[in-house]
């Protein structure tokens, strides 16, 4: 009988065979053809991202599933082609044609199918997915334990956003957008746009500039910038090589506004100049020197600093190994495709570019992870205490170390006393990065999270049982306050906290694990109750294993001479859940 590990190895071998087939084809191409393929791949990704997110143009539209398969092939596509690029002295201007784009799309879809096979092989290995092979059909099904909580943490972004949208008041950026709104935007863009012909065969989009239009697109991008930075965990004071997180934020912010403005100019140009080549117009290039000069002029940052930031934002041939090993799609803001020439995939703005920049930086800088962690605990504590403002709450100032006979037992990251109910909430804060789709890495992080927060909870309960509440309050330097039992224990994971799908379940019943966004949402929903710690604790435990209502959508993809079937790994949510379908990401 085939073991789970043997089956996973067999499936991984099928995926690897497809990667190697594509690698051999790329290696056989003449010098320079690989660069053309990479440029055209960016055009295909840019075109379909714009269509998928902004326009739904029938001519180019892919289903959600097809789009996901295409993007699952993106990292493998870069891994195959990056080793060959950067050798040219300029940018080839071969016309982008429907036939060429279909070839590229087929390559991406094939690599995407192989990547999904690779991902699901690891899910089989760890018991998250079940698989059967009959003749030339490979069928995957979600395991029962995966159905309980695999989606829950991934829905918290949508749930919190829906709550925030329903709350009164405007954000700073919504006011800024309103202040900079251009009523006749299309007319203004139309007056600045013109057809540009780099050669006799191709017509692309050219346009002029206007300061008020620049300000408007800066405001649009800025509305979501804080969320993107917070998600990636890049504090403004973080050291990233020779620059800071603040330097990176400013340059990425400006670059994203350039890209969004560019998309809108192409949209308007297409209406008035049907002869323009849309894919070639969307994906543009620039010299590195000109780009650095334009950023430095706009931001008044030193060119040396801008140059270092641009280096951090740029993917080069030396980064091919990262894309071969990481399955999470990363569309970089800049790709060096020739000497001093940078390609600008505008689809990078439809995903959080800070995630990819951080993950790439961590892969090539041994100090990156340590530097990124340096500010995160204080950052998270400040955000947590921001949810408990006013005279009703007393917040512990600084972490507290609990000792026994002079030896450290454990520590408490944060604590909040509700003076009305007298109940005390103690917090263990974990900022782990769960943005990779690598199942083995995620399972290891899940086990680490559960083991550590369980050990913390048991240590805290044991210490309180031994020394009592009065000694705890004294250790936390919270003044003369009266505390009633029980103490409420919370473990807050920045992006994930429920791991039954990975086979990792907390064994401490008194501990309430939650993601940061889940905790923020429930804090608003609980509101000013008569006992906030108790009600928050109960609300989190109630959602701990609440299954998501899913409607399976059977999907299949070809892989070589086989058909791969996903019976219930691609799902639509029921009406009371966000109405989007997805394959579960590890």
Coordinates of C-alpha atoms in Angstrom, one line a residue:
X1 CA 0.0 0.0 0.0
X2 CA 1.3 3.4 -1.0
X3 CA 2.1 5.6 2.0
X4 CA 1.2 9.3 2.2
X5 CA 4.9 10.3 1.8
X6 CA 5.4 8.0 -1.2
X7 CA 2.3 9.4 -2.9
X8 CA 3.5 13.0 -2.2
X9 CA 6.9 12.1 -3.7
X10 CA 5.2 10.7 -6.8
X11 CA 3.1 13.9 -7.2
X12 CA 6.1 16.1 -6.7
X13 CA 7.9 14.2 -9.4
X14 CA 5.1 14.9 -11.9
X15 CA 5.4 18.6 -11.2
X16 CA 9.2 18.5 -11.5
X17 CA 9.0 16.8 -14.8
X18 CA 6.9 19.7 -16.2
X19 CA 9.4 22.2 -14.8
X20 CA 12.3 20.4 -16.4
X21 CA 10.5 20.1 -19.7
X22 CA 10.0 23.8 -19.8
X23 CA 13.5 24.5 -18.7
X24 CA 14.9 22.4 -21.6
X25 CA 12.8 24.4 -24.1
X26 CA 14.1 27.7 -22.7
X27 CA 17.7 26.6 -22.7
X28 CA 17.3 25.6 -26.4
X29 CA 16.2 29.1 -27.4
X30 CA 18.7 31.5 -29.2
X31 CA 20.5 34.2 -27.3
X32 CA 18.1 37.1 -26.4
X33 CA 14.9 35.1 -26.9
X34 CA 14.6 34.5 -23.2
X35 CA 14.5 38.2 -22.6
X36 CA 11.7 38.6 -25.1
X37 CA 9.8 35.9 -23.4
X38 CA 10.2 37.6 -20.0
X39 CA 9.1 40.9 -21.3
X40 CA 6.1 39.4 -23.0
X41 CA 5.3 37.4 -19.8
X42 CA 5.1 40.8 -17.9
X43 CA 2.8 42.1 -20.6
X44 CA 0.5 39.1 -20.2
X45 CA 0.5 39.4 -16.4
X46 CA -0.1 43.2 -16.6
X47 CA -2.9 42.9 -19.1
X48 CA -4.8 40.2 -17.2
X49 CA -4.4 41.9 -13.8
X50 CA -5.8 45.1 -15.2
X51 CA -8.7 43.3 -16.9
X52 CA -9.3 41.1 -13.8
X53 CA -9.3 43.9 -11.3
X54 CA -10.5 46.9 -13.2
X55 CA -12.3 46.3 -16.5
X56 CA -13.4 42.7 -17.1
X57 CA -12.8 43.3 -20.9
X58 CA -14.4 40.2 -22.6
X59 CA -11.6 40.1 -25.2
X60 CA -9.0 39.2 -22.6
X61 CA -11.0 38.0 -19.6
X62 CA -10.0 34.8 -17.8
X63 CA -12.1 33.1 -15.2
X64 CA -11.0 33.5 -11.6
X65 CA -9.7 29.9 -11.6
X66 CA -7.8 30.4 -14.9
X67 CA -6.3 33.6 -13.6
X68 CA -5.1 31.9 -10.4
X69 CA -3.5 29.1 -12.4
X70 CA -1.7 31.6 -14.6
X71 CA -0.3 33.5 -11.6
X72 CA 0.7 30.2 -9.9
X73 CA 3.0 29.8 -12.9
X74 CA 4.5 33.2 -12.5
X75 CA 7.4 32.5 -10.1
X76 CA 8.4 29.4 -12.0
X77 CA 8.3 31.5 -15.2
X78 CA 10.7 34.0 -13.7
X79 CA 12.9 31.2 -12.3
X80 CA 13.3 29.8 -15.8
X81 CA 14.1 33.1 -17.6
X82 CA 15.9 35.3 -15.1
X83 CA 19.3 33.5 -15.5
X84 CA 19.3 34.6 -19.1
X85 CA 18.4 38.3 -18.8
X86 CA 20.5 41.4 -18.0
X87 CA 22.9 40.6 -20.9
X88 CA 21.5 42.9 -23.5
X89 CA 22.5 46.6 -24.0
X90 CA 18.9 47.8 -24.7
X91 CA 15.3 46.8 -24.8
X92 CA 14.0 44.8 -27.8
X93 CA 10.8 46.3 -29.2
X94 CA 9.3 43.2 -30.8
X95 CA 5.6 43.8 -31.2
X96 CA 3.2 42.1 -28.8
X97 CA 0.7 40.1 -30.8
X98 CA -2.3 38.0 -29.8
X99 CA -0.5 34.9 -31.1
X100 CA 2.6 35.6 -29.0
X101 CA 0.6 36.3 -25.9
X102 CA -1.3 33.0 -26.3
X103 CA 2.0 31.2 -26.4
X104 CA 3.1 32.9 -23.2
X105 CA -0.2 32.3 -21.5
X106 CA 0.0 28.6 -22.3
X107 CA 3.5 28.5 -20.8
X108 CA 2.3 30.3 -17.6
X109 CA -0.8 28.0 -17.4
X110 CA 1.4 24.9 -17.7
X111 CA 3.8 26.1 -15.1
X112 CA 0.8 27.1 -12.9
X113 CA -0.6 23.6 -13.1
X114 CA 2.8 22.1 -12.1
X115 CA 3.1 24.6 -9.2
X116 CA -0.4 23.6 -8.0
X117 CA 0.6 20.0 -8.2
X118 CA 3.7 20.8 -6.2
X119 CA 1.7 22.6 -3.5
X120 CA -0.9 19.9 -3.2
X121 CA 1.8 17.2 -3.0
X122 CA 3.0 18.9 0.2
X123 CA -0.6 19.2 1.4
X124 CA -1.0 15.4 0.8
X125 CA 2.3 14.8 2.7
X126 CA 1.0 16.6 5.7
X127 CA -2.6 15.2 5.7
X128 CA -4.3 18.4 4.6
X129 CA -5.4 17.0 1.2
X130 CA -6.3 13.5 0.0
X131 CA -5.4 12.3 -3.4
X132 CA -6.3 9.4 -5.7
X133 CA -4.8 8.5 -9.1
X134 CA -6.8 6.5 -11.6
X135 CA -5.4 6.0 -15.1
X136 CA -4.4 9.5 -16.2
X137 CA -6.6 11.4 -13.8
X138 CA -5.2 12.8 -10.5
X139 CA -7.9 13.9 -8.1
X140 CA -7.4 16.1 -5.0
X141 CA -9.9 16.5 -2.1
X142 CA -9.7 18.6 1.0
X143 CA -9.3 16.6 4.2
X144 CA -12.0 17.0 6.9
X145 CA -9.7 18.8 9.3
X146 CA -8.7 21.3 6.6
X147 CA -12.4 22.2 6.1
X148 CA -12.7 23.4 9.7
X149 CA -10.3 26.3 9.8
X150 CA -8.1 26.5 6.7
X151 CA -10.1 29.5 5.4
X152 CA -11.0 31.3 8.6
X153 CA -7.9 33.5 9.1
X154 CA -7.9 34.3 5.4
X155 CA -11.3 35.9 5.7
X156 CA -10.4 38.3 8.4
X157 CA -9.2 41.0 6.0
X158 CA -12.6 41.1 4.3
X159 CA -14.6 40.9 7.6
X160 CA -12.6 43.8 9.2
X161 CA -12.9 45.9 6.0
X162 CA -16.7 45.4 5.9
X163 CA -16.9 46.5 9.6
X164 CA -14.7 49.5 9.0
X165 CA -16.8 50.5 5.9
X166 CA -19.9 50.4 8.0
X167 CA -18.5 52.7 10.7
X168 CA -19.1 56.5 10.5
X169 CA -16.4 59.0 9.7
X170 CA -13.8 59.4 7.0
X171 CA -10.1 58.4 7.0
X172 CA -7.4 61.0 6.5
X173 CA -6.8 59.7 3.0
X174 CA -10.5 59.6 2.0
X175 CA -10.5 63.3 2.9
X176 CA -7.3 63.8 0.9
X177 CA -8.8 62.1 -2.1
X178 CA -11.9 64.2 -1.8
X179 CA -9.8 67.4 -1.6
X180 CA -7.8 66.4 -4.7
X181 CA -10.6 64.9 -6.7
X182 CA -10.7 65.8 -10.3
X183 CA -14.3 65.9 -11.6
X184 CA -13.4 65.8 -15.2
X185 CA -10.5 63.3 -14.9
X186 CA -11.0 61.5 -18.2
X187 CA -11.2 64.8 -20.0
X188 CA -8.0 66.0 -18.3
X189 CA -6.2 62.7 -19.2
X190 CA -7.5 62.9 -22.7
X191 CA -5.9 66.3 -23.2
X192 CA -2.5 65.0 -22.1
X193 CA -2.5 61.7 -23.9
X194 CA -1.1 61.0 -27.4
X195 CA -0.1 58.1 -29.6
X196 CA 3.7 57.4 -29.5
X197 CA 5.4 55.3 -32.2
X198 CA 8.8 53.8 -31.1
X199 CA 9.0 52.3 -34.6
X200 CA 7.0 52.0 -37.8
X201 CA 5.1 49.0 -36.7
X202 CA 4.1 49.8 -33.1
X203 CA 1.9 52.5 -31.6
X204 CA 2.1 53.0 -27.8
X205 CA 0.8 55.5 -25.3
X206 CA 2.5 58.8 -24.6
X207 CA 1.3 61.5 -22.2
X208 CA 2.2 64.7 -20.5
X209 CA 2.1 65.7 -16.8
X210 CA 0.0 67.9 -14.5
X211 CA 0.8 68.4 -10.8
X212 CA -2.9 68.1 -9.7
X213 CA -3.3 64.8 -11.4
X214 CA -0.1 63.5 -9.7
X215 CA -1.5 64.6 -6.4
X216 CA -4.8 62.8 -7.0
X217 CA -3.1 59.5 -7.7
X218 CA -0.8 59.8 -4.8
X219 CA -3.9 60.2 -2.6
X220 CA -5.5 57.1 -4.1
X221 CA -2.5 54.9 -3.5
X222 CA -2.0 56.4 0.0
X223 CA -5.4 55.3 1.1
X224 CA -4.2 51.7 1.3
X225 CA -0.5 52.2 2.0
X226 CA -0.6 51.8 5.8
X227 CA -2.4 48.5 5.5
X228 CA 0.2 47.2 3.0
X229 CA 3.1 48.3 5.2
X230 CA 1.4 46.8 8.3
X231 CA 0.7 43.5 6.6
X232 CA 4.4 43.2 5.5
X233 CA 5.6 44.2 9.0
X234 CA 8.2 46.8 7.7
X235 CA 8.4 49.5 10.5
X236 CA 9.6 52.9 9.3
X237 CA 12.7 52.6 11.5
X238 CA 13.7 49.1 10.3
X239 CA 17.2 48.9 8.8
X240 CA 17.2 47.3 5.4
X241 CA 20.8 47.3 4.4
X242 CA 21.8 50.9 4.1
X243 CA 18.3 52.3 4.1
X244 CA 15.3 52.4 6.4
X245 CA 11.8 51.2 6.1
X246 CA 10.7 54.8 5.8
X247 CA 12.9 55.3 2.8
X248 CA 11.4 52.2 1.2
X249 CA 7.9 53.3 1.9
X250 CA 8.4 56.7 0.3
X251 CA 9.8 55.3 -2.9
X252 CA 7.4 52.4 -3.2
X253 CA 4.5 54.8 -2.5
X254 CA 5.5 57.1 -5.3
X255 CA 6.2 54.3 -7.7
X256 CA 2.8 52.8 -7.1
X257 CA 1.2 56.1 -7.8
X258 CA 3.1 56.4 -11.1
X259 CA 1.9 52.9 -12.1
X260 CA -1.8 53.6 -11.2
X261 CA -1.7 56.9 -13.1
X262 CA -0.1 55.1 -16.1
X263 CA -2.9 52.5 -16.2
X264 CA -5.5 55.2 -16.3
X265 CA -3.7 57.0 -19.1
X266 CA -3.6 53.8 -21.1
X267 CA -7.3 53.2 -20.4
X268 CA -8.2 56.6 -21.8
X269 CA -5.8 56.3 -24.7
X270 CA -7.4 53.0 -25.8
X271 CA -10.7 54.8 -26.1
X272 CA -9.5 57.5 -28.3
X273 CA -6.6 55.8 -30.2
X274 CA -7.7 52.3 -31.0
X275 CA -4.5 51.7 -32.9
X276 CA -2.4 51.6 -29.7
X277 CA -1.0 48.3 -28.6
X278 CA -2.5 48.0 -25.1
X279 CA -0.2 45.3 -23.7
X280 CA 2.9 47.1 -24.9
X281 CA 1.6 50.3 -23.5
X282 CA 0.9 48.9 -20.1
X283 CA 4.3 47.3 -19.5
X284 CA 6.9 50.0 -20.0
X285 CA 10.6 50.3 -19.4
X286 CA 13.0 53.1 -18.3
X287 CA 16.7 53.5 -17.6
X288 CA 17.7 53.1 -14.0
X289 CA 19.5 56.4 -14.0
X290 CA 16.4 58.3 -15.2
X291 CA 14.2 56.6 -12.7
X292 CA 16.4 57.4 -9.8
X293 CA 16.7 61.0 -10.9
X294 CA 12.9 61.4 -11.2
X295 CA 12.3 59.9 -7.7
X296 CA 15.0 62.0 -6.1
X297 CA 13.6 65.1 -7.7
X298 CA 10.0 64.4 -6.6
X299 CA 10.9 63.3 -3.0
X300 CA 14.0 65.4 -2.5
X301 CA 15.7 62.4 -1.2
X302 CA 19.5 62.0 -1.8
X303 CA 20.1 60.1 -5.0
X304 CA 22.4 57.7 -3.1
X305 CA 19.5 56.7 -0.9
X306 CA 17.0 56.4 -3.8
X307 CA 19.6 54.2 -5.6
X308 CA 19.8 51.9 -2.6
X309 CA 16.0 51.7 -2.4
X310 CA 15.7 51.0 -6.2
X311 CA 18.2 48.2 -5.8
X312 CA 16.0 46.6 -3.0
X313 CA 12.9 46.9 -5.3
X314 CA 14.6 45.4 -8.4
X315 CA 14.7 41.8 -9.3
X316 CA 17.7 40.6 -11.2
X317 CA 19.1 37.4 -12.7
X318 CA 20.8 36.5 -9.3
X319 CA 17.4 36.2 -7.7
X320 CA 16.3 33.2 -9.9
X321 CA 16.8 30.7 -7.1
X322 CA 14.3 32.6 -4.9
X323 CA 11.6 32.2 -7.5
X324 CA 12.4 28.6 -8.0
X325 CA 11.9 27.8 -4.4
X326 CA 9.0 30.1 -3.4
X327 CA 5.6 29.4 -4.8
X328 CA 3.9 32.5 -3.6
X329 CA 3.5 34.8 -6.7
X330 CA 5.6 37.9 -6.4
X331 CA 5.3 40.5 -9.2
X332 CA 8.2 42.9 -8.6
X333 CA 7.9 46.6 -9.1
X334 CA 11.1 46.5 -11.2
X335 CA 13.0 43.9 -13.2
X336 CA 16.4 44.5 -14.6
X337 CA 16.2 43.1 -18.2
X338 CA 19.2 44.8 -19.8
X339 CA 22.2 46.9 -18.8
X340 CA 20.7 49.9 -17.0
X341 CA 17.2 49.2 -18.2
X342 CA 14.4 48.4 -15.9
X343 CA 11.1 46.8 -16.8
X344 CA 8.0 48.0 -14.9
X345 CA 5.3 45.4 -14.4
X346 CA 2.4 47.5 -13.4
X347 CA 0.5 44.4 -12.1
X348 CA 2.8 44.7 -9.0
X349 CA 0.4 47.3 -7.6
X350 CA -2.5 44.7 -7.5
X351 CA -0.6 42.7 -4.9
X352 CA 1.2 44.0 -1.8
X353 CA 4.7 44.8 -3.2
X354 CA 6.1 45.1 0.4
X355 CA 5.5 41.4 1.0
X356 CA 7.6 40.4 -2.0
X357 CA 10.4 42.9 -1.3
X358 CA 10.6 41.8 2.3
X359 CA 10.6 38.0 1.5
X360 CA 13.3 38.5 -1.2
X361 CA 15.4 40.7 1.1
X362 CA 15.2 38.0 3.8
X363 CA 16.3 35.3 1.4
X364 CA 19.5 37.2 0.4
X365 CA 20.4 39.1 3.6
X366 CA 21.1 37.0 6.7
X367 CA 20.4 40.0 9.0
X368 CA 17.1 40.9 7.5
X369 CA 14.8 38.8 9.6
X370 CA 16.4 40.0 12.9
X371 CA 16.3 43.7 11.7
X372 CA 12.6 43.3 10.8
X373 CA 11.7 41.8 14.2
X374 CA 13.4 44.6 16.1
X375 CA 10.5 47.0 16.2
X376 CA 7.5 44.7 15.8
X377 CA 6.7 43.9 19.4
X378 CA 6.6 47.6 20.4
X379 CA 4.6 48.3 17.3
X380 CA 2.0 45.6 18.0
X381 CA 1.7 46.6 21.7
X382 CA 1.0 50.2 20.7
X383 CA -1.7 49.1 18.3
X384 CA -3.2 46.8 20.9
X385 CA -3.4 49.6 23.5
X386 CA -5.0 51.9 20.9
X387 CA -8.0 49.6 21.2
X388 CA -8.4 50.2 24.9
X389 CA -8.3 54.0 25.4
X390 CA -10.0 56.1 28.1
X391 CA -10.1 56.1 31.8
X392 CA -11.9 52.8 32.0
X393 CA -8.7 50.8 31.1
X394 CA -5.3 50.6 32.7
X395 CA -2.6 49.3 30.3
X396 CA 0.7 47.8 31.5
X397 CA 3.6 50.0 30.6
X398 CA 6.3 47.8 29.1
X399 CA 6.6 43.9 29.1
X400 CA 6.7 42.1 32.4
X401 CA 9.1 39.2 33.2
X402 CA 7.8 36.6 35.7
X403 CA 10.5 35.0 37.8
X404 CA 10.8 32.2 40.3
X405 CA 13.9 32.2 42.6
X406 CA 15.5 34.8 40.4
X407 CA 15.0 32.6 37.2
X408 CA 12.8 33.7 34.3
X409 CA 9.6 31.7 34.1
X410 CA 7.9 33.6 31.2
X411 CA 7.0 37.1 30.2
X412 CA 3.8 39.0 29.5
X413 CA 3.9 41.2 26.4
X414 CA 0.9 43.3 27.2
X415 CA -1.9 43.5 29.8
X416 CA -5.2 45.5 30.0
X417 CA -7.3 45.9 33.1
X418 CA -11.0 46.7 32.7
X419 CA -11.6 48.8 35.9
X420 CA -15.4 48.4 35.6
X421 CA -15.5 44.5 35.6
X422 CA -12.2 44.2 37.4
X423 CA -11.0 41.5 34.9
X424 CA -7.5 41.4 33.6
X425 CA -6.5 40.5 30.1
X426 CA -3.0 39.2 29.5
X427 CA -1.5 39.0 26.0
X428 CA 1.2 37.0 24.2
X429 CA 1.9 38.6 20.9
X430 CA 3.4 36.8 17.9
X431 CA 4.3 38.4 14.6
X432 CA 5.0 35.5 12.4
X433 CA 5.0 35.8 8.6
X434 CA 2.5 33.5 7.0
X435 CA 2.7 34.9 3.5
X436 CA 4.5 32.0 1.9
X437 CA 2.5 29.2 0.3
X438 CA 5.2 26.7 1.2
X439 CA 3.3 24.1 3.2
X440 CA 6.3 22.7 5.0
X441 CA 7.4 26.1 6.2
X442 CA 3.9 27.1 7.2
X443 CA 3.3 23.9 9.1
X444 CA 6.5 24.4 11.0
X445 CA 5.5 28.0 11.9
X446 CA 2.0 26.8 12.9
X447 CA 3.5 24.1 15.3
X448 CA 5.9 26.7 16.7
X449 CA 3.1 29.1 17.4
X450 CA 0.8 26.6 19.1
X451 CA 3.6 25.1 21.2
X452 CA 4.9 28.5 22.4
X453 CA 1.6 30.1 23.2
X454 CA 0.4 26.9 25.0
X455 CA 3.7 26.9 27.1
X456 CA 3.2 30.6 27.8
X457 CA -0.4 30.1 29.0
X458 CA 0.5 27.2 31.3
X459 CA 3.5 29.0 32.7
X460 CA 1.4 32.1 33.5
X461 CA -1.4 30.1 35.1
X462 CA 1.2 28.2 37.2
X463 CA 2.9 31.3 38.3
X464 CA -0.3 33.0 39.3
X465 CA -1.4 29.9 41.2
X466 CA 1.8 29.9 43.1
X467 CA 2.3 33.7 43.8
X468 CA -1.2 35.1 43.6
X469 CA -2.9 38.1 41.9
X470 CA -1.5 40.8 44.2
X471 CA 2.1 39.8 43.4
X472 CA 1.2 39.7 39.6
X473 CA -0.3 43.2 39.7
X474 CA 2.8 44.5 41.6
X475 CA 5.1 42.9 39.1
X476 CA 3.1 44.6 36.2
X477 CA 3.4 48.0 37.9
X478 CA -0.3 48.8 37.5
X479 CA -0.8 50.6 40.8
X480 CA -3.3 49.8 43.5
X481 CA -6.0 48.1 41.7
X482 CA -8.5 45.4 42.4
X483 CA -8.5 42.4 40.1
X484 CA -11.1 39.6 40.0
X485 CA -10.6 36.1 38.7
X486 CA -10.4 34.5 36.2
X487 CA -7.5 36.2 34.3
X488 CA -8.2 36.1 30.6
X489 CA -5.4 34.8 28.4
X490 CA -5.0 35.9 24.8
X491 CA -2.5 34.8 22.1
X492 CA -2.5 37.2 19.1
X493 CA -0.9 36.1 15.9
X494 CA -0.3 38.9 13.4
X495 CA -1.8 37.1 10.4
X496 CA -2.7 33.5 11.5
X497 CA -3.8 31.8 14.7
X498 CA -6.0 28.8 13.8
X499 CA -4.0 25.8 12.7
X500 CA -6.2 22.7 13.0
X501 CA -5.8 22.2 9.3
X502 CA -2.0 21.8 9.9
X503 CA -2.7 19.3 12.6
X504 CA -1.7 21.8 15.3
X505 CA -4.4 22.5 18.0
X506 CA -4.0 24.4 21.3
X507 CA -4.4 22.1 24.3
X508 CA -5.0 25.0 26.8
X509 CA -8.8 25.6 27.0
X510 CA -8.4 28.9 28.9
X511 CA -6.3 30.4 26.0
X512 CA -8.0 32.4 23.3
X513 CA -5.9 32.5 20.1
X514 CA -6.8 35.1 17.5
X515 CA -5.4 36.9 14.5
X516 CA -4.7 40.6 14.9
X517 CA -7.5 41.5 12.4
X518 CA -9.9 39.1 14.1
X519 CA -9.1 40.7 17.4
X520 CA -9.6 44.2 16.1
X521 CA -13.0 43.2 14.5
X522 CA -14.2 41.5 17.7
X523 CA -13.1 44.4 19.8
X524 CA -15.3 46.7 17.8
X525 CA -18.2 44.2 17.8
X526 CA -18.0 43.7 21.6
X527 CA -17.8 47.5 22.2
X528 CA -18.3 48.9 25.7
X529 CA -19.9 45.9 27.3
X530 CA -20.0 45.5 31.1
X531 CA -17.1 43.0 30.9
X532 CA -14.9 43.5 27.9
X533 CA -12.2 40.9 28.6
X534 CA -14.7 38.2 29.3
X535 CA -16.8 39.0 26.2
X536 CA -13.7 39.2 23.9
X537 CA -12.4 35.9 25.2
X538 CA -15.8 34.2 24.7
X539 CA -16.2 35.7 21.2
X540 CA -12.7 34.4 20.1
X541 CA -13.3 30.9 21.5
X542 CA -16.7 30.8 19.7
X543 CA -15.0 31.4 16.4
X544 CA -12.1 29.0 17.0
X545 CA -13.5 26.1 15.0
X546 CA -16.5 27.6 13.3
X547 CA -16.5 26.0 9.8
X548 CA -16.8 28.3 6.8
X549 CA -19.8 27.7 4.6
X550 CA -18.3 26.6 1.4
X551 CA -19.7 25.6 -2.0
X552 CA -17.2 23.4 -3.8
X553 CA -16.5 24.2 -7.4
X554 CA -14.9 21.3 -9.3
X555 CA -11.9 22.5 -11.4
X556 CA -9.4 20.7 -13.5
X557 CA -6.2 21.5 -15.3
X558 CA -4.0 19.5 -17.8
X559 CA -0.5 18.5 -16.7
X560 CA 1.4 16.8 -19.4
X561 CA -0.7 13.8 -20.5
X562 CA -2.7 13.8 -17.3
X563 CA -5.7 15.7 -16.0
X564 CA -5.6 17.1 -12.5
X565 CA -8.9 17.5 -10.7
X566 CA -9.6 19.6 -7.7
X567 CA -12.9 18.4 -6.3
X568 CA -13.3 20.8 -3.4
X569 CA -10.1 22.8 -3.0
X570 CA -11.6 25.6 -5.1
X571 CA -14.6 27.0 -3.4
X572 CA -17.2 29.8 -3.4
X573 CA -18.4 31.1 -0.1
X574 CA -22.0 31.1 1.0
X575 CA -23.9 34.4 0.8
X576 CA -23.0 35.5 4.3
X577 CA -19.3 35.1 3.5
X578 CA -17.2 37.2 1.1
X579 CA -18.3 36.1 -2.4
X580 CA -15.0 35.1 -3.9
X581 CA -13.6 31.7 -4.9
X582 CA -10.1 30.5 -4.2
X583 CA -7.9 27.5 -3.9
X584 CA -6.7 27.3 -0.3
X585 CA -3.3 28.8 0.1
X586 CA -0.9 27.4 2.7

